[in-house]
Short mmCIF file of C-alpha atoms in Angstrom, two decimals:
data_model
loop_
_atom_site.label_atom_id
_atom_site.label_comp_id
_atom_site.label_asym_id
_atom_site.label_seq_id
_atom_site.Cartn_x
_atom_site.Cartn_y
_atom_site.Cartn_z
CA MET M 1273 110.19 59.10 85.13
CA LEU M 1274 109.33 56.51 87.79
CA GLY M 1275 113.03 55.98 88.46
CA VAL M 1276 113.53 59.70 89.07
CA VAL M 1277 110.56 59.85 91.43
CA SER M 1278 111.87 56.77 93.28
CA GLU M 1279 115.24 58.47 93.72
CA TYR M 1280 113.52 61.55 95.06
CA ALA M 1281 111.56 59.33 97.47
CA GLU M 1282 114.90 58.01 98.76
CA MET M 1283 116.11 61.55 99.34
CA LEU M 1284 112.94 62.42 101.26
CA ALA M 1285 113.13 59.27 103.40
CA GLY M 1286 116.88 59.73 104.01
CA PRO M 1287 118.29 63.29 104.15
CA GLY M 1288 114.78 64.74 104.21
CA VAL M 1289 113.97 62.99 107.50
CA GLU M 1290 117.47 63.46 108.93
CA ARG M 1291 117.28 67.23 108.40
CA GLY M 1292 113.76 67.54 109.74
CA LEU M 1293 112.10 68.38 106.42
CA ILE M 1294 109.87 65.31 106.63
CA GLY M 1295 108.68 63.88 109.93
CA PRO M 1296 110.06 60.43 110.92
CA GLY M 1297 106.56 59.00 110.85
CA GLU M 1298 106.09 60.11 107.24
CA ALA M 1299 108.85 57.91 105.79
CA ALA M 1300 106.56 54.87 105.57
CA ARG M 1301 103.85 56.76 103.65
CA ILE M 1302 105.87 59.04 101.41
CA TRP M 1303 104.38 57.62 98.22
CA GLU M 1304 100.66 57.85 99.01
CA ARG M 1305 100.60 60.90 101.26
CA HIS M 1306 103.22 63.05 99.57
CA LEU M 1307 104.46 61.93 96.14
CA LEU M 1308 101.23 60.72 94.55
CA ASN M 1309 99.27 63.46 96.31
CA SER M 1310 101.56 65.96 94.54
CA ALA M 1311 101.90 64.11 91.23
CA VAL M 1312 98.18 64.17 90.42
CA VAL M 1313 98.25 67.99 90.54
CA ALA M 1314 100.08 67.74 87.19
CA ASP M 1315 96.65 67.12 85.64
CA LEU M 1316 95.98 70.83 86.26
CA VAL M 1317 99.33 72.05 84.91
CA PRO M 1318 100.07 72.64 81.20
CA GLU M 1319 102.94 70.78 79.58
CA ARG M 1320 104.79 74.06 79.00
CA CYS M 1321 104.49 76.95 81.42
CA THR M 1322 106.31 78.87 84.11
CA LEU M 1323 105.39 77.49 87.53
CA ALA M 1324 106.28 78.97 90.92
CA ASP M 1325 105.96 76.81 94.03
CA VAL M 1326 105.48 78.94 97.15
CA GLY M 1327 107.09 77.74 100.37
CA SER M 1328 108.43 74.70 98.57
CA GLY M 1329 109.90 73.11 101.71
CA ALA M 1330 111.10 69.64 100.79
CA GLY M 1331 109.89 70.12 97.20
CA LEU M 1332 106.26 69.11 97.46
CA PRO M 1333 104.67 69.59 95.03
CA GLY M 1334 107.34 71.61 93.14
CA ILE M 1335 109.98 68.91 92.60
CA VAL M 1336 107.36 66.33 91.68
CA LEU M 1337 105.74 68.67 89.16
CA ALA M 1338 109.16 69.46 87.66
CA ILE M 1339 109.56 65.73 87.04
CA MET M 1340 106.05 65.33 85.67
CA ARG M 1341 106.27 68.43 83.47
CA PRO M 1342 109.82 68.54 82.06
CA GLY M 1343 108.79 71.23 79.57
CA ALA M 1344 107.85 73.64 82.36
CA GLU M 1345 110.18 76.11 84.03
CA VAL M 1346 109.75 75.48 87.76
CA ILE M 1347 110.76 78.08 90.34
CA LEU M 1348 110.98 76.83 93.92
CA VAL M 1349 110.51 79.68 96.38
CA GLU M 1350 111.80 78.83 99.86
CA PRO M 1351 113.21 81.25 102.47
CA MET M 1352 114.87 78.76 104.84
CA ALA M 1353 118.52 77.94 104.14
CA ARG M 1354 118.44 74.25 105.05
CA ARG M 1355 115.37 73.69 102.91
CA SER M 1356 116.64 75.63 99.90
CA THR M 1357 119.94 73.71 100.16
CA PHE M 1358 118.03 70.43 100.10
CA LEU M 1359 116.07 71.60 97.06
CA GLU M 1360 119.30 72.43 95.24
CA GLU M 1361 120.68 68.99 96.08
CA CYS M 1362 117.51 67.33 94.78
CA ALA M 1363 117.62 69.28 91.52
CA ASP M 1364 121.30 68.40 91.04
CA ARG M 1365 120.98 64.70 91.88
CA LEU M 1366 117.82 64.26 89.80
CA ALA M 1367 119.25 66.33 86.90
CA LEU M 1368 116.21 68.62 86.87
CA HIS M 1369 117.49 71.30 84.52
CA ASN M 1370 114.09 72.96 84.47
CA VAL M 1371 114.32 73.86 88.19
CA ARG M 1372 115.50 77.11 89.73
CA VAL M 1373 115.64 77.68 93.50
CA LEU M 1374 115.10 81.16 94.92
CA ARG M 1375 115.90 81.55 98.58
CA ALA M 1376 113.44 84.29 99.44
CA ARG M 1377 110.02 84.98 100.87
CA ALA M 1378 107.21 85.22 98.36
CA GLU M 1379 106.52 88.84 99.23
CA GLU M 1380 110.14 89.71 98.40
CA LEU M 1381 109.67 88.53 94.82
CA VAL M 1382 106.60 90.54 93.87
CA GLY M 1383 107.26 91.97 90.43
CA GLN M 1384 110.29 89.72 89.89
CA VAL M 1385 108.45 86.44 89.30
CA GLN M 1386 105.47 86.32 86.94
CA ALA M 1387 104.39 82.70 86.73
CA ASP M 1388 101.62 81.16 84.65
CA ILE M 1389 100.89 78.72 87.49
CA VAL M 1390 101.51 79.21 91.22
CA THR M 1391 101.29 76.19 93.51
CA ALA M 1392 101.41 75.83 97.28
CA ARG M 1393 100.96 72.92 99.64
CA ALA M 1394 100.72 73.09 103.44
CA VAL M 1395 101.94 76.70 103.52
CA ALA M 1396 99.20 78.81 105.13
CA ARG M 1397 95.45 79.25 105.30
CA LEU M 1398 93.98 80.46 102.04
CA ASP M 1399 93.23 84.00 103.25
CA ARG M 1400 96.95 84.47 104.02
CA LEU M 1401 98.24 82.43 101.09
CA ALA M 1402 96.20 84.08 98.33
CA PRO M 1403 97.98 87.48 98.39
CA LEU M 1404 101.39 85.76 98.42
CA ALA M 1405 100.49 83.48 95.53
CA CYS M 1406 98.90 86.26 93.49
CA GLY M 1407 102.05 88.33 93.93
CA LEU M 1408 104.03 85.71 92.01
CA ALA M 1409 101.47 85.16 89.25
CA ARG M 1410 101.11 87.07 86.01
CA PRO M 1411 97.73 88.75 85.50
CA GLY M 1412 95.47 85.95 84.35
CA GLY M 1413 97.69 83.30 85.91
CA VAL M 1414 96.28 80.36 87.85
CA VAL M 1415 96.80 79.59 91.53
CA LEU M 1416 96.57 75.97 92.70
CA ALA M 1417 96.46 75.66 96.48
CA VAL M 1418 96.62 72.03 97.61
CA LYS M 1419 94.33 71.65 100.60
CA GLY M 1420 92.66 68.95 102.65
CA ALA M 1421 89.35 68.59 104.42
CA THR M 1422 89.29 72.29 105.36
CA ALA M 1423 89.27 73.49 101.74
CA ALA M 1424 85.61 74.57 101.63
CA ALA M 1425 85.81 76.41 104.96
CA GLU M 1426 89.05 78.12 103.97
CA LEU M 1427 87.64 79.21 100.63
CA ASP M 1428 84.54 80.64 102.29
CA GLN M 1429 86.65 82.56 104.82
CA ALA M 1430 89.02 83.82 102.12
CA MET M 1431 86.33 85.20 99.79
CA PRO M 1432 86.67 88.83 101.01
CA VAL M 1433 90.42 88.65 100.34
CA LEU M 1434 89.90 87.03 96.94
CA ARG M 1435 87.39 89.70 95.95
CA ARG M 1436 89.83 92.41 96.99
CA LEU M 1437 92.53 90.78 94.87
CA GLY M 1438 90.18 90.69 91.89
CA VAL M 1439 90.50 86.96 91.24
CA SER M 1440 87.96 85.04 89.19
CA GLY M 1441 86.48 81.56 89.20
CA PRO M 1442 87.46 80.37 92.68
CA GLU M 1443 86.55 76.71 92.94
CA ILE M 1444 87.42 73.44 94.62
CA VAL M 1445 88.58 70.63 92.34
CA THR M 1446 89.74 67.10 93.11
CA VAL M 1447 92.35 65.13 91.21
CA GLY M 1448 93.54 61.55 91.52
CA ALA M 1449 90.18 59.84 91.93
CA GLY M 1450 90.62 56.15 91.17
CA LEU M 1451 94.34 56.38 91.85
CA LEU M 1452 94.41 57.59 95.44
CA SER M 1453 92.33 56.38 98.34
CA GLN M 1454 91.83 60.07 99.15
CA PRO M 1455 91.93 62.26 96.04
CA THR M 1456 93.89 65.49 96.25
CA THR M 1457 91.79 68.58 96.94
CA VAL M 1458 92.87 71.81 95.25
CA VAL M 1459 91.51 75.34 95.50
CA ARG M 1460 91.91 76.90 92.07
CA PHE M 1461 91.39 80.48 90.93
CA THR M 1462 92.58 82.87 88.22
CA THR M 1463 94.34 86.11 89.10
CA GLY M 1464 93.06 89.45 87.90
CA THR M 1465 94.57 92.83 87.15
CA GLN M 1466 94.83 93.61 90.86
CA ALA M 1467 96.88 90.47 91.56
CA ARG M 1468 99.98 92.46 92.51
CA LEU M 1469 98.49 94.61 95.26
CA THR M 1470 100.54 92.76 97.87
CA GLY M 1471 103.13 95.36 98.83
CA ARG M 1472 106.30 96.74 97.38
CA PRO M 1473 109.03 94.41 96.16
CA ARG M 1474 111.98 94.10 98.48
CA SER M 1475 115.46 92.86 97.76
CA ALA M 1476 115.56 89.08 97.67
CA ARG M 1477 118.29 86.74 98.67
CA ARG M 1478 118.68 84.29 95.80
CA HIS M 1479 120.25 80.90 96.22
CA GLU M 1480 120.84 79.41 92.80
CA SER M 1481 122.96 76.63 91.45
CA PRO M 1482 125.96 77.28 89.19
CA GLY M 1483 124.62 78.15 85.76
CA ALA M 1484 121.27 79.05 87.38
CA ARG M 1485 119.72 75.92 85.81
CA GLN M 1486 117.53 77.97 83.54
CA ARG M 1487 116.37 77.13 80.06
#
């Protein structure tokens, strides 16, 4: 597993920086700031589940969680072509057969994706992210929004939206204490029966590898 993560780190520091998916200044701190920050989220993810990563970008945390949870089906949702292409290349090179890339916006996949777990990292403020994430979760699914120092303020501001969506148990949890100098902060909540009130599904452009890499 460590070898696979190391190979992914090389892809982030090389093509990831060259294509503008990771800032040049991030190359020297990929492990602490990005990889380990994402890897500890696996503590909140079951060994076997369907996981959708919203706005996956360079694959953080989606690719890392696919490595950490090989028994999970991981769907990487990313609308930008250059990013979704990079994600496909990562899945191919790392032989992540549990990964599927959908080139689409989250709101285009409402009703098409019903994940047990929905993750997001550095996508949007929680009041904007929550409806998108809930739209990809099954009723009773769990949303894990990786946040930083603004987590408490964002959760407070998002409460009217969360109530309207009918979610339960919104809370802030930290993972990685003792491993990271700054533990990862996650806003976690469970979707309710109103989780899909995010608009009508629209046709999605799907960018998948040959064979669709599905189990």
